[in-house]
XYZ file of C-alpha atoms in Angstrom:
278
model
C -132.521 216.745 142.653
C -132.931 214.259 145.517
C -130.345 211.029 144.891
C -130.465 207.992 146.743
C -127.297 205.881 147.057
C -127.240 202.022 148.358
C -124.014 200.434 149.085
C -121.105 202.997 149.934
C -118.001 201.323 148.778
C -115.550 202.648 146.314
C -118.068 203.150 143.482
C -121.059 204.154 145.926
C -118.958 206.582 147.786
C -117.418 208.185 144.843
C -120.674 208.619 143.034
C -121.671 210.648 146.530
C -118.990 212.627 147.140
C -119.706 213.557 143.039
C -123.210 214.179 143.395
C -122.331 216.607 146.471
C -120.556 218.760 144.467
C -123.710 220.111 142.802
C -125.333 222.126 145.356
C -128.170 221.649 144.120
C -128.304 217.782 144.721
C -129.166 216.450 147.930
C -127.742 213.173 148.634
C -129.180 210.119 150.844
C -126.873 206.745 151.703
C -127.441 203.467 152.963
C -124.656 200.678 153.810
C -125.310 197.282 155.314
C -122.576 198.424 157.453
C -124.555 201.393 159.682
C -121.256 202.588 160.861
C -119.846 203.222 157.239
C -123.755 205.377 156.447
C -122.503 207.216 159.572
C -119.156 207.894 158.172
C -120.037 208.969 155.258
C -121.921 211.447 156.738
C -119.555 212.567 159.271
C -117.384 213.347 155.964
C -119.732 215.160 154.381
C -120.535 212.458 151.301
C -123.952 212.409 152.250
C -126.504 214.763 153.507
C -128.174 211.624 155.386
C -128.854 208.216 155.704
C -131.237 206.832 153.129
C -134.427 205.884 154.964
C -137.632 203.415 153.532
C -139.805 206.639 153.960
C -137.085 208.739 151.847
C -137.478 206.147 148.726
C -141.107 207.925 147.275
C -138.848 211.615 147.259
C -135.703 210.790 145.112
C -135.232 211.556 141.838
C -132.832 208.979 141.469
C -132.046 205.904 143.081
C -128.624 203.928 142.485
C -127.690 200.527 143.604
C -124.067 200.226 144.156
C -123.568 196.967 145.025
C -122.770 193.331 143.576
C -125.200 191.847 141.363
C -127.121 189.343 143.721
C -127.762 192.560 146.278
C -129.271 194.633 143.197
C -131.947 192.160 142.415
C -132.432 191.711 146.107
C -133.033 195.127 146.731
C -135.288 195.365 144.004
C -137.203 192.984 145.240
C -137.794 194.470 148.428
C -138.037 198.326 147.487
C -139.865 197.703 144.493
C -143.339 198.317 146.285
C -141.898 201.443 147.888
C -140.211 203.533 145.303
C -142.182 206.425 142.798
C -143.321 205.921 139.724
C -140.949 209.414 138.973
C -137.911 207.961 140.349
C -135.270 206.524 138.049
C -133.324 203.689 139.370
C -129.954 202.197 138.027
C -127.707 199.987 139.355
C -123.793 200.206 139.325
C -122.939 196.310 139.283
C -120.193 194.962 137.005
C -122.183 192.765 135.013
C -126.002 192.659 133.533
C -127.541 189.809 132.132
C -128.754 188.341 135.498
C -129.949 191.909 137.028
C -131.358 192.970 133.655
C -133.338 189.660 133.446
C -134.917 189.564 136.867
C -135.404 193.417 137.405
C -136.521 194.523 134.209
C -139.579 192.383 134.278
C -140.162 193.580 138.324
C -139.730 197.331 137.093
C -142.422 196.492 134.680
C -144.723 194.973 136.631
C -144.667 197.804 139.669
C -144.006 200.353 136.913
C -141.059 201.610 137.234
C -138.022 203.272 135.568
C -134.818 200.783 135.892
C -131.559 200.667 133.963
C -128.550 198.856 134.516
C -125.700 200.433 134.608
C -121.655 200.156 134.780
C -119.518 203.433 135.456
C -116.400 202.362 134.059
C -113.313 203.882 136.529
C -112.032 202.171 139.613
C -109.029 201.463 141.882
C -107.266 197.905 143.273
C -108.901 198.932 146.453
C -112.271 198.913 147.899
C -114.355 200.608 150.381
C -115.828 204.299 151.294
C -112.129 205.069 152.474
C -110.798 205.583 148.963
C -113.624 206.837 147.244
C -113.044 209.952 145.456
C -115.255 212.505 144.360
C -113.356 212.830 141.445
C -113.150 209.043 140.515
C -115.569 209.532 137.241
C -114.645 212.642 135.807
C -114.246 212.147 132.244
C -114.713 208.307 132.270
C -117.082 206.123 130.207
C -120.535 205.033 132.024
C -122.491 202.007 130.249
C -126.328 202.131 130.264
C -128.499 198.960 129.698
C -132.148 200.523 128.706
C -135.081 198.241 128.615
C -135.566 199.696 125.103
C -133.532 201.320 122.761
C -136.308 203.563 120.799
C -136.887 205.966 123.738
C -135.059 209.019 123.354
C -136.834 211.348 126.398
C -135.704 207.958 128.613
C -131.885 208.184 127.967
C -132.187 211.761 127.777
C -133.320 211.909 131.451
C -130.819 209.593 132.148
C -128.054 210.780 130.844
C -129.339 214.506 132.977
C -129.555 212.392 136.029
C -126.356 211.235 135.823
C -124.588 214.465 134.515
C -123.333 216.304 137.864
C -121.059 212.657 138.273
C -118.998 214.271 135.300
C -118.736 211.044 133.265
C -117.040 211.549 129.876
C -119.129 209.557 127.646
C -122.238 207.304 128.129
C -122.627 204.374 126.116
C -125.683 202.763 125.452
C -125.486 198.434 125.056
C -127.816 195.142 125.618
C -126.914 193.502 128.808
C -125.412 190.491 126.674
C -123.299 192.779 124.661
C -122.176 194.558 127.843
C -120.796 191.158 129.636
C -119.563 189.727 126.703
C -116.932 192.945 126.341
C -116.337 193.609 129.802
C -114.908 189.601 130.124
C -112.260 190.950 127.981
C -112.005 194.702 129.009
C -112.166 193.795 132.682
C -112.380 190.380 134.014
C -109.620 188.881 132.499
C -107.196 191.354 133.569
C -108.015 190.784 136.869
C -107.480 186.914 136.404
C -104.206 187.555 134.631
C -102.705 189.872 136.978
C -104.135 187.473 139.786
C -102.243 184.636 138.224
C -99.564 186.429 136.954
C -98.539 187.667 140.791
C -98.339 183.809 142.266
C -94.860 183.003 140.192
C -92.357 182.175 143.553
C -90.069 184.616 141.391
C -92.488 187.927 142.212
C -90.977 187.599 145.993
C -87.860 188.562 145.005
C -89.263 191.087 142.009
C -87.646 194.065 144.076
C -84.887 196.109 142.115
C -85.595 194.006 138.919
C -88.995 195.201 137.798
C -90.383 198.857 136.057
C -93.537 199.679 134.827
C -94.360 196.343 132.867
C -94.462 195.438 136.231
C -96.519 197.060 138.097
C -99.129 197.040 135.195
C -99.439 193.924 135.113
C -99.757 193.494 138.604
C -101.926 196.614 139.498
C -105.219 194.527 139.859
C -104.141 191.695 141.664
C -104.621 193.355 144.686
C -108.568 193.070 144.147
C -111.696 191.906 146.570
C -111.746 188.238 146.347
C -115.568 188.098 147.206
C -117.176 190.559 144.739
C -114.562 189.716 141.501
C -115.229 185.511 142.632
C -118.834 186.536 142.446
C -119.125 188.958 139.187
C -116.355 185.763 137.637
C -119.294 183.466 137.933
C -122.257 185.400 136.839
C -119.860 185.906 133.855
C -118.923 182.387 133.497
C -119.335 181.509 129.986
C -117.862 185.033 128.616
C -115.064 184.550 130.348
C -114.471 180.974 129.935
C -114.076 182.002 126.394
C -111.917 184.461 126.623
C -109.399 182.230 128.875
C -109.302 179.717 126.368
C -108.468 182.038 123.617
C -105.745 183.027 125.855
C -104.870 179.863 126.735
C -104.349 178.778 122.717
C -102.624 181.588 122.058
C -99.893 181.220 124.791
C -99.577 177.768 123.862
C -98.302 179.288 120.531
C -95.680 181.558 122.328
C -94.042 178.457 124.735
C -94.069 176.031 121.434
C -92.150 178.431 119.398
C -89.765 179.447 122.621
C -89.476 175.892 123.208
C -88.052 175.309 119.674
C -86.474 178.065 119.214
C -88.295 179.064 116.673
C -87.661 182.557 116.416
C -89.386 183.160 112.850
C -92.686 181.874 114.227
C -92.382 184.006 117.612
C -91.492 186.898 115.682
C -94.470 186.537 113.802
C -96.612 185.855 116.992
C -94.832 189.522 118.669
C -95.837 191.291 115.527
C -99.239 190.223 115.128
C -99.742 190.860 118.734
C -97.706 194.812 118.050
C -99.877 195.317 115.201
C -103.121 194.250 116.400
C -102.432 196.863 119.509
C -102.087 199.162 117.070
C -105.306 198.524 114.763
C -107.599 198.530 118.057
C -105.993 201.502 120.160
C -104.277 203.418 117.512
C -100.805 203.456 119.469
């Protein structure tokens, strides 16, 4: 199998250095950053740089970059890639790519999917990638349609030397919707969370609470700034559910009330527990 990766950042790079642990995958990179493509190579995540006369060869092409750059791309390699190859892109939300690639896949009649491998770090670029990064995580597939089998199928088998644990299969509304929650808040909250003037002197007073809570607020401004606003009505809801619901928690601190913030902690416990089991 011949794999094509674009963008070699933390998720590109990860998904190479995967790929290259089948020997029987060959895998191509490109960067916008030529010195990172060499890099990569130099550490053995790629076999090459990914070349415009590569494209009609692979197998399968993915787009690891933010969600502007996928449609971008498409729009430029759409005239140059197989009919055979599969192509799926890695951003962190769908609506916007699904809308304006799947009718350009259509039209040039080609095989797209979008795509979200679920695993990550709080830091970014090809230096921390890790071949290992999506072994036994969950991988989110947006299909142009839902009734072909042999499709996800070959999907899934493209995707299968990555080592993802399970593959989900969603609408590109449905996809953004959960990952406001799953995802995108957090980030905001731990963001947010981090600028009290008490977190500079946290040191000897803080645990684990701590420093998973904070874990994400160490993020790329650019990329979360941008997937934030493709995402802007999801999460605008979510942040005023939160929003209501701390103004619950001060009200009853404020009063004192400590039947109504019991209440609130409990519902909170046992809601934890109806939705993760724990």
């Amino acid at each position: 199998m011949r794999v094509g990766i674009i963008g070699l950042g933390l998720i590109g790079g990860s998904l190479a250095k995967a790929y290259r642990r089948d020997e029987g995958v060959t895998v191509l990179g490109w960067d916008t950053d030529a010195s990172i493509t060499e890099f990569a190579q130099l550490a053995q995540a790629i076999h090459g740089p990914l070349r415009d006369e590569d494209l009609p060869g692979l197998d399968l092409l993915l787009l690891a970059t933010y969600p502007e750059a996928v449609v971008a791309h498409m729009k430029r390699l759409a005239p140059l890639l197989d009919k055979q190859t599969m192509v799926i892109d890695c951003a962190g939300t769908k609506e916007k790519v699904c809308r304006e690639v799947f009718p350009l896949a259509a039209e040039y009649g080609l095989t797209f999917l979008g795509g979200h491998p679920m695993a990550g770090t709080h830091y970014s670029g090809f230096k921390y990638s890790q071949a290992d990064l999506f072994d036994g995580a969950p991988m989110v597939l947006v299909p142009p349609v839902f009734d072909d089998i042999r499709l996800l199928d070959r999907a899934k088998k493209c995707l299968a030397p990555v080592g993802f644990g399970h593959i989900s299969i969603t609408t590109a509304q449905e996809h953004d919707a959960r990952i406001a929650f799953t995802s995108q808040m957090a980030h905001v909250i731990s963001n947010a969370y981090i600028k009290s003037p008490t977190a500079r002197s946290h040191d000897g007073f803080s645990a684990g609470s701590y420093r998973d809570l904070t874990r994400v607020a160490w993020l790329n401004p650019a990329m979360w700034a941008e997937l934030f606003l493709e995402n802007k009505d999801n999460l605008l809801f979510e942040l005023d559910t939160l929003t209501a619901s701390l103004r619950q928690y001060r009200e009853a601190i404020q009063n004192e009330d400590f039947d109504t913030l019991r209440a609130l902690l409990d519902q909170g416990r046992r809601i934890k527990e109806e939705v993760d089991g724990v």
